[in-house]
mmCIF file of N, CA and C in Angstrom:
data_model
loop_
_atom_site.group_PDB
_atom_site.id
_atom_site.type_symbol
_atom_site.label_atom_id
_atom_site.label_comp_id
_atom_site.label_asym_id
_atom_site.label_seq_id
_atom_site.Cartn_x
_atom_site.Cartn_y
_atom_site.Cartn_z
ATOM 1 N N UNK A 1 -50.520 73.012 -42.611
ATOM 2 C CA UNK A 1 -49.641 72.710 -43.581
ATOM 3 C C UNK A 1 -48.335 73.642 -43.456
ATOM 4 N N UNK A 2 -47.157 72.881 -43.331
ATOM 5 C CA UNK A 2 -46.272 73.755 -43.640
ATOM 6 C C UNK A 2 -45.435 73.765 -44.931
ATOM 7 N N UNK A 3 -45.004 74.924 -45.157
ATOM 8 C CA UNK A 3 -44.511 75.319 -46.378
ATOM 9 C C UNK A 3 -42.836 75.445 -46.259
ATOM 10 N N UNK A 4 -42.336 75.102 -47.403
ATOM 11 C CA UNK A 4 -41.014 75.185 -47.373
ATOM 12 C C UNK A 4 -40.395 76.207 -48.353
ATOM 13 N N UNK A 5 -39.683 76.984 -47.540
ATOM 14 C CA UNK A 5 -38.939 78.194 -47.881
ATOM 15 C C UNK A 5 -37.655 77.969 -48.743
ATOM 16 N N UNK A 6 -37.385 78.125 -50.109
ATOM 17 C CA UNK A 6 -36.116 78.288 -50.574
ATOM 18 C C UNK A 6 -35.677 79.083 -51.793
ATOM 19 N N UNK A 7 -34.618 79.216 -51.942
ATOM 20 C CA UNK A 7 -34.027 80.319 -53.008
ATOM 21 C C UNK A 7 -33.236 79.558 -54.141
ATOM 22 N N UNK A 8 -33.646 79.928 -55.146
ATOM 23 C CA UNK A 8 -32.544 79.473 -56.311
ATOM 24 C C UNK A 8 -31.328 80.407 -56.331
ATOM 25 N N UNK A 9 -30.105 79.787 -56.461
ATOM 26 C CA UNK A 9 -28.868 80.635 -56.044
ATOM 27 C C UNK A 9 -28.774 81.347 -57.396
ATOM 28 N N UNK A 10 -28.597 82.603 -57.032
ATOM 29 C CA UNK A 10 -28.497 83.445 -58.301
ATOM 30 C C UNK A 10 -27.141 83.185 -58.949
ATOM 31 N N UNK A 11 -26.792 83.164 -60.272
ATOM 32 C CA UNK A 11 -25.796 83.229 -61.114
ATOM 33 C C UNK A 11 -25.706 81.760 -61.655
ATOM 34 N N UNK A 12 -26.861 80.970 -61.147
ATOM 35 C CA UNK A 12 -26.794 79.310 -61.450
ATOM 36 C C UNK A 12 -27.410 79.052 -62.648
ATOM 37 N N UNK A 13 -27.694 80.230 -63.353
ATOM 38 C CA UNK A 13 -28.494 79.964 -64.634
ATOM 39 C C UNK A 13 -27.461 79.531 -65.796
ATOM 40 N N UNK A 14 -26.402 79.835 -65.622
ATOM 41 C CA UNK A 14 -25.370 79.503 -66.916
ATOM 42 C C UNK A 14 -25.303 78.023 -67.278
ATOM 43 N N UNK A 15 -25.918 76.971 -66.509
ATOM 44 C CA UNK A 15 -25.830 75.680 -66.886
ATOM 45 C C UNK A 15 -27.310 75.325 -66.935
ATOM 46 N N UNK A 16 -27.692 75.083 -68.005
ATOM 47 C CA UNK A 16 -29.198 74.554 -68.117
ATOM 48 C C UNK A 16 -29.383 73.401 -67.613
ATOM 49 N N UNK A 17 -28.658 72.529 -67.435
ATOM 50 C CA UNK A 17 -28.869 70.880 -67.086
ATOM 51 C C UNK A 17 -28.478 70.848 -65.429
ATOM 52 N N UNK A 18 -28.181 72.081 -64.626
ATOM 53 C CA UNK A 18 -28.095 71.672 -63.209
ATOM 54 C C UNK A 18 -28.582 73.292 -62.806
ATOM 55 N N UNK A 19 -29.035 72.974 -61.309
ATOM 56 C CA UNK A 19 -29.578 74.048 -60.523
ATOM 57 C C UNK A 19 -29.288 73.691 -59.051
ATOM 58 N N UNK A 20 -29.077 74.903 -58.059
ATOM 59 C CA UNK A 20 -28.734 74.788 -56.862
ATOM 60 C C UNK A 20 -29.734 75.572 -56.006
ATOM 61 N N UNK A 21 -30.460 74.761 -54.947
ATOM 62 C CA UNK A 21 -31.385 75.667 -54.289
ATOM 63 C C UNK A 21 -30.851 75.594 -52.910
ATOM 64 N N UNK A 22 -31.449 76.598 -52.352
ATOM 65 C CA UNK A 22 -30.901 76.667 -50.792
ATOM 66 C C UNK A 22 -32.387 76.778 -49.984
ATOM 67 N N UNK A 23 -32.461 75.886 -48.885
ATOM 68 C CA UNK A 23 -33.538 75.887 -48.387
ATOM 69 C C UNK A 23 -33.171 76.251 -46.998
ATOM 70 N N UNK A 24 -34.315 77.203 -46.466
ATOM 71 C CA UNK A 24 -34.273 77.815 -45.089
ATOM 72 C C UNK A 24 -34.814 76.723 -43.884
ATOM 73 N N UNK A 25 -34.271 76.759 -42.843
ATOM 74 C CA UNK A 25 -34.766 75.942 -41.834
ATOM 75 C C UNK A 25 -34.817 74.551 -41.983
ATOM 76 N N UNK A 26 -34.190 73.646 -42.556
ATOM 77 C CA UNK A 26 -34.190 72.495 -42.887
ATOM 78 C C UNK A 26 -33.009 71.816 -42.732
ATOM 79 N N UNK A 27 -32.799 70.526 -42.666
ATOM 80 C CA UNK A 27 -31.832 69.881 -42.380
ATOM 81 C C UNK A 27 -31.395 68.680 -43.044
ATOM 82 N N UNK A 28 -30.658 67.609 -42.313
ATOM 83 C CA UNK A 28 -30.542 66.192 -42.837
ATOM 84 C C UNK A 28 -31.598 65.558 -43.366
ATOM 85 N N UNK A 29 -32.576 65.627 -42.557
ATOM 86 C CA UNK A 29 -33.967 65.149 -42.934
ATOM 87 C C UNK A 29 -34.346 65.110 -44.277
ATOM 88 N N UNK A 30 -35.036 66.432 -44.475
ATOM 89 C CA UNK A 30 -35.262 66.540 -46.050
ATOM 90 C C UNK A 30 -34.315 66.381 -46.870
ATOM 91 N N UNK A 31 -32.967 66.867 -46.568
ATOM 92 C CA UNK A 31 -31.914 66.501 -47.651
ATOM 93 C C UNK A 31 -31.693 65.060 -48.083
ATOM 94 N N UNK A 32 -31.715 64.160 -46.971
ATOM 95 C CA UNK A 32 -31.668 62.914 -47.508
ATOM 96 C C UNK A 32 -32.623 62.162 -48.115
ATOM 97 N N UNK A 33 -33.867 62.811 -47.762
ATOM 98 C CA UNK A 33 -35.178 62.565 -48.151
ATOM 99 C C UNK A 33 -35.386 62.611 -49.708
ATOM 100 N N UNK A 34 -34.936 63.916 -49.892
ATOM 101 C CA UNK A 34 -34.836 64.506 -51.671
ATOM 102 C C UNK A 34 -34.083 63.681 -52.250
ATOM 103 N N UNK A 35 -32.651 63.392 -51.857
ATOM 104 C CA UNK A 35 -31.550 62.899 -52.747
ATOM 105 C C UNK A 35 -32.274 61.285 -53.027
ATOM 106 N N UNK A 36 -32.891 60.846 -51.994
ATOM 107 C CA UNK A 36 -33.097 59.391 -52.283
ATOM 108 C C UNK A 36 -34.060 59.194 -53.183
ATOM 109 N N UNK A 37 -35.200 60.110 -53.174
ATOM 110 C CA UNK A 37 -36.187 60.078 -54.070
ATOM 111 C C UNK A 37 -35.844 60.371 -55.487
ATOM 112 N N UNK A 38 -34.842 61.652 -55.787
ATOM 113 C CA UNK A 38 -34.492 62.349 -56.987
ATOM 114 C C UNK A 38 -33.673 61.426 -57.585
ATOM 115 N N UNK A 39 -32.799 60.850 -57.133
ATOM 116 C CA UNK A 39 -31.710 59.785 -57.776
ATOM 117 C C UNK A 39 -32.547 58.645 -58.512
ATOM 118 N N UNK A 40 -33.797 58.556 -58.065
ATOM 119 C CA UNK A 40 -34.419 57.382 -59.120
ATOM 120 C C UNK A 40 -35.008 57.591 -60.178
ATOM 121 N N UNK A 41 -34.864 59.197 -60.520
ATOM 122 C CA UNK A 41 -35.286 59.715 -61.726
ATOM 123 C C UNK A 41 -34.190 59.191 -62.770
ATOM 124 N N UNK A 42 -34.530 58.628 -64.045
ATOM 125 C CA UNK A 42 -33.359 58.302 -65.236
ATOM 126 C C UNK A 42 -32.747 59.392 -65.810
ATOM 127 N N UNK A 43 -33.504 60.868 -65.833
ATOM 128 C CA UNK A 43 -32.838 61.770 -66.260
ATOM 129 C C UNK A 43 -32.051 62.547 -65.237
ATOM 130 N N UNK A 44 -31.747 62.041 -64.013
ATOM 131 C CA UNK A 44 -31.098 62.872 -63.069
ATOM 132 C C UNK A 44 -29.578 62.210 -63.129
ATOM 133 N N UNK A 45 -28.606 63.070 -63.426
ATOM 134 C CA UNK A 45 -27.179 62.489 -63.639
ATOM 135 C C UNK A 45 -26.569 62.246 -62.231
ATOM 136 N N UNK A 46 -26.759 63.560 -61.210
ATOM 137 C CA UNK A 46 -26.245 63.582 -59.730
ATOM 138 C C UNK A 46 -27.135 64.823 -59.183
ATOM 139 N N UNK A 47 -27.435 64.165 -57.815
ATOM 140 C CA UNK A 47 -28.000 65.223 -56.756
ATOM 141 C C UNK A 47 -27.269 64.994 -55.427
ATOM 142 N N UNK A 48 -27.205 65.985 -54.628
ATOM 143 C CA UNK A 48 -26.687 65.801 -53.323
ATOM 144 C C UNK A 48 -26.954 67.307 -52.684
ATOM 145 N N UNK A 49 -26.861 67.055 -51.303
ATOM 146 C CA UNK A 49 -27.040 68.308 -50.367
ATOM 147 C C UNK A 49 -25.833 68.574 -49.512
ATOM 148 N N UNK A 50 -25.688 69.720 -49.112
ATOM 149 C CA UNK A 50 -25.031 69.911 -47.848
ATOM 150 C C UNK A 50 -25.458 70.955 -46.927
ATOM 151 N N UNK A 51 -24.954 70.805 -45.656
ATOM 152 C CA UNK A 51 -25.312 71.685 -44.784
ATOM 153 C C UNK A 51 -24.135 72.661 -44.389
ATOM 154 N N UNK A 52 -23.844 73.823 -44.830
ATOM 155 C CA UNK A 52 -22.560 74.323 -44.766
ATOM 156 C C UNK A 52 -21.998 74.513 -43.479
ATOM 157 N N UNK A 53 -22.972 74.671 -42.481
ATOM 158 C CA UNK A 53 -22.353 74.616 -40.952
ATOM 159 C C UNK A 53 -23.415 74.286 -40.080
ATOM 160 N N UNK A 54 -23.066 73.937 -38.902
ATOM 161 C CA UNK A 54 -23.904 73.352 -37.871
ATOM 162 C C UNK A 54 -24.868 74.771 -37.205
ATOM 163 N N UNK A 55 -24.247 75.977 -37.252
ATOM 164 C CA UNK A 55 -24.742 77.183 -36.762
ATOM 165 C C UNK A 55 -25.785 77.910 -37.956
ATOM 166 N N UNK A 56 -25.818 77.583 -38.766
ATOM 167 C CA UNK A 56 -26.676 77.865 -40.037
ATOM 168 C C UNK A 56 -27.490 76.930 -40.563
ATOM 169 N N UNK A 57 -28.874 77.484 -40.379
ATOM 170 C CA UNK A 57 -30.162 76.728 -40.494
ATOM 171 C C UNK A 57 -30.440 76.472 -41.828
ATOM 172 N N UNK A 58 -29.425 76.183 -42.962
ATOM 173 C CA UNK A 58 -29.665 76.277 -44.193
ATOM 174 C C UNK A 58 -29.071 74.620 -44.594
ATOM 175 N N UNK A 59 -29.875 74.443 -46.066
ATOM 176 C CA UNK A 59 -29.715 73.152 -46.647
ATOM 177 C C UNK A 59 -29.328 73.419 -48.079
ATOM 178 N N UNK A 60 -27.999 73.185 -48.607
ATOM 179 C CA UNK A 60 -27.793 73.530 -49.763
ATOM 180 C C UNK A 60 -28.113 72.233 -50.998
ATOM 181 N N UNK A 61 -28.901 72.411 -51.809
ATOM 182 C CA UNK A 61 -29.175 71.071 -52.522
ATOM 183 C C UNK A 61 -28.899 71.227 -53.935
ATOM 184 N N UNK A 62 -28.083 70.376 -54.509
ATOM 185 C CA UNK A 62 -28.068 70.831 -56.042
ATOM 186 C C UNK A 62 -28.530 69.256 -56.912
ATOM 187 N N UNK A 63 -28.581 69.805 -57.981
ATOM 188 C CA UNK A 63 -29.416 68.599 -58.966
ATOM 189 C C UNK A 63 -28.890 69.030 -60.226
ATOM 190 N N UNK A 64 -28.310 67.623 -60.940
ATOM 191 C CA UNK A 64 -27.815 67.864 -62.373
ATOM 192 C C UNK A 64 -28.493 66.654 -63.112
#
């Protein structure tokens, strides 16, 4: 079974209603899947992801 490695972005604690995560070694497949599932929850105002640069194997995911 594969595990996901992610980091909660430091300094993101100031806003209790949102969080940013950085997933290592993940791409658009996980980002789009998470976004599709999480946006169905009524408590979620916004969620999205970005891959900062194709050479970096990181996925930045934020949820509010």
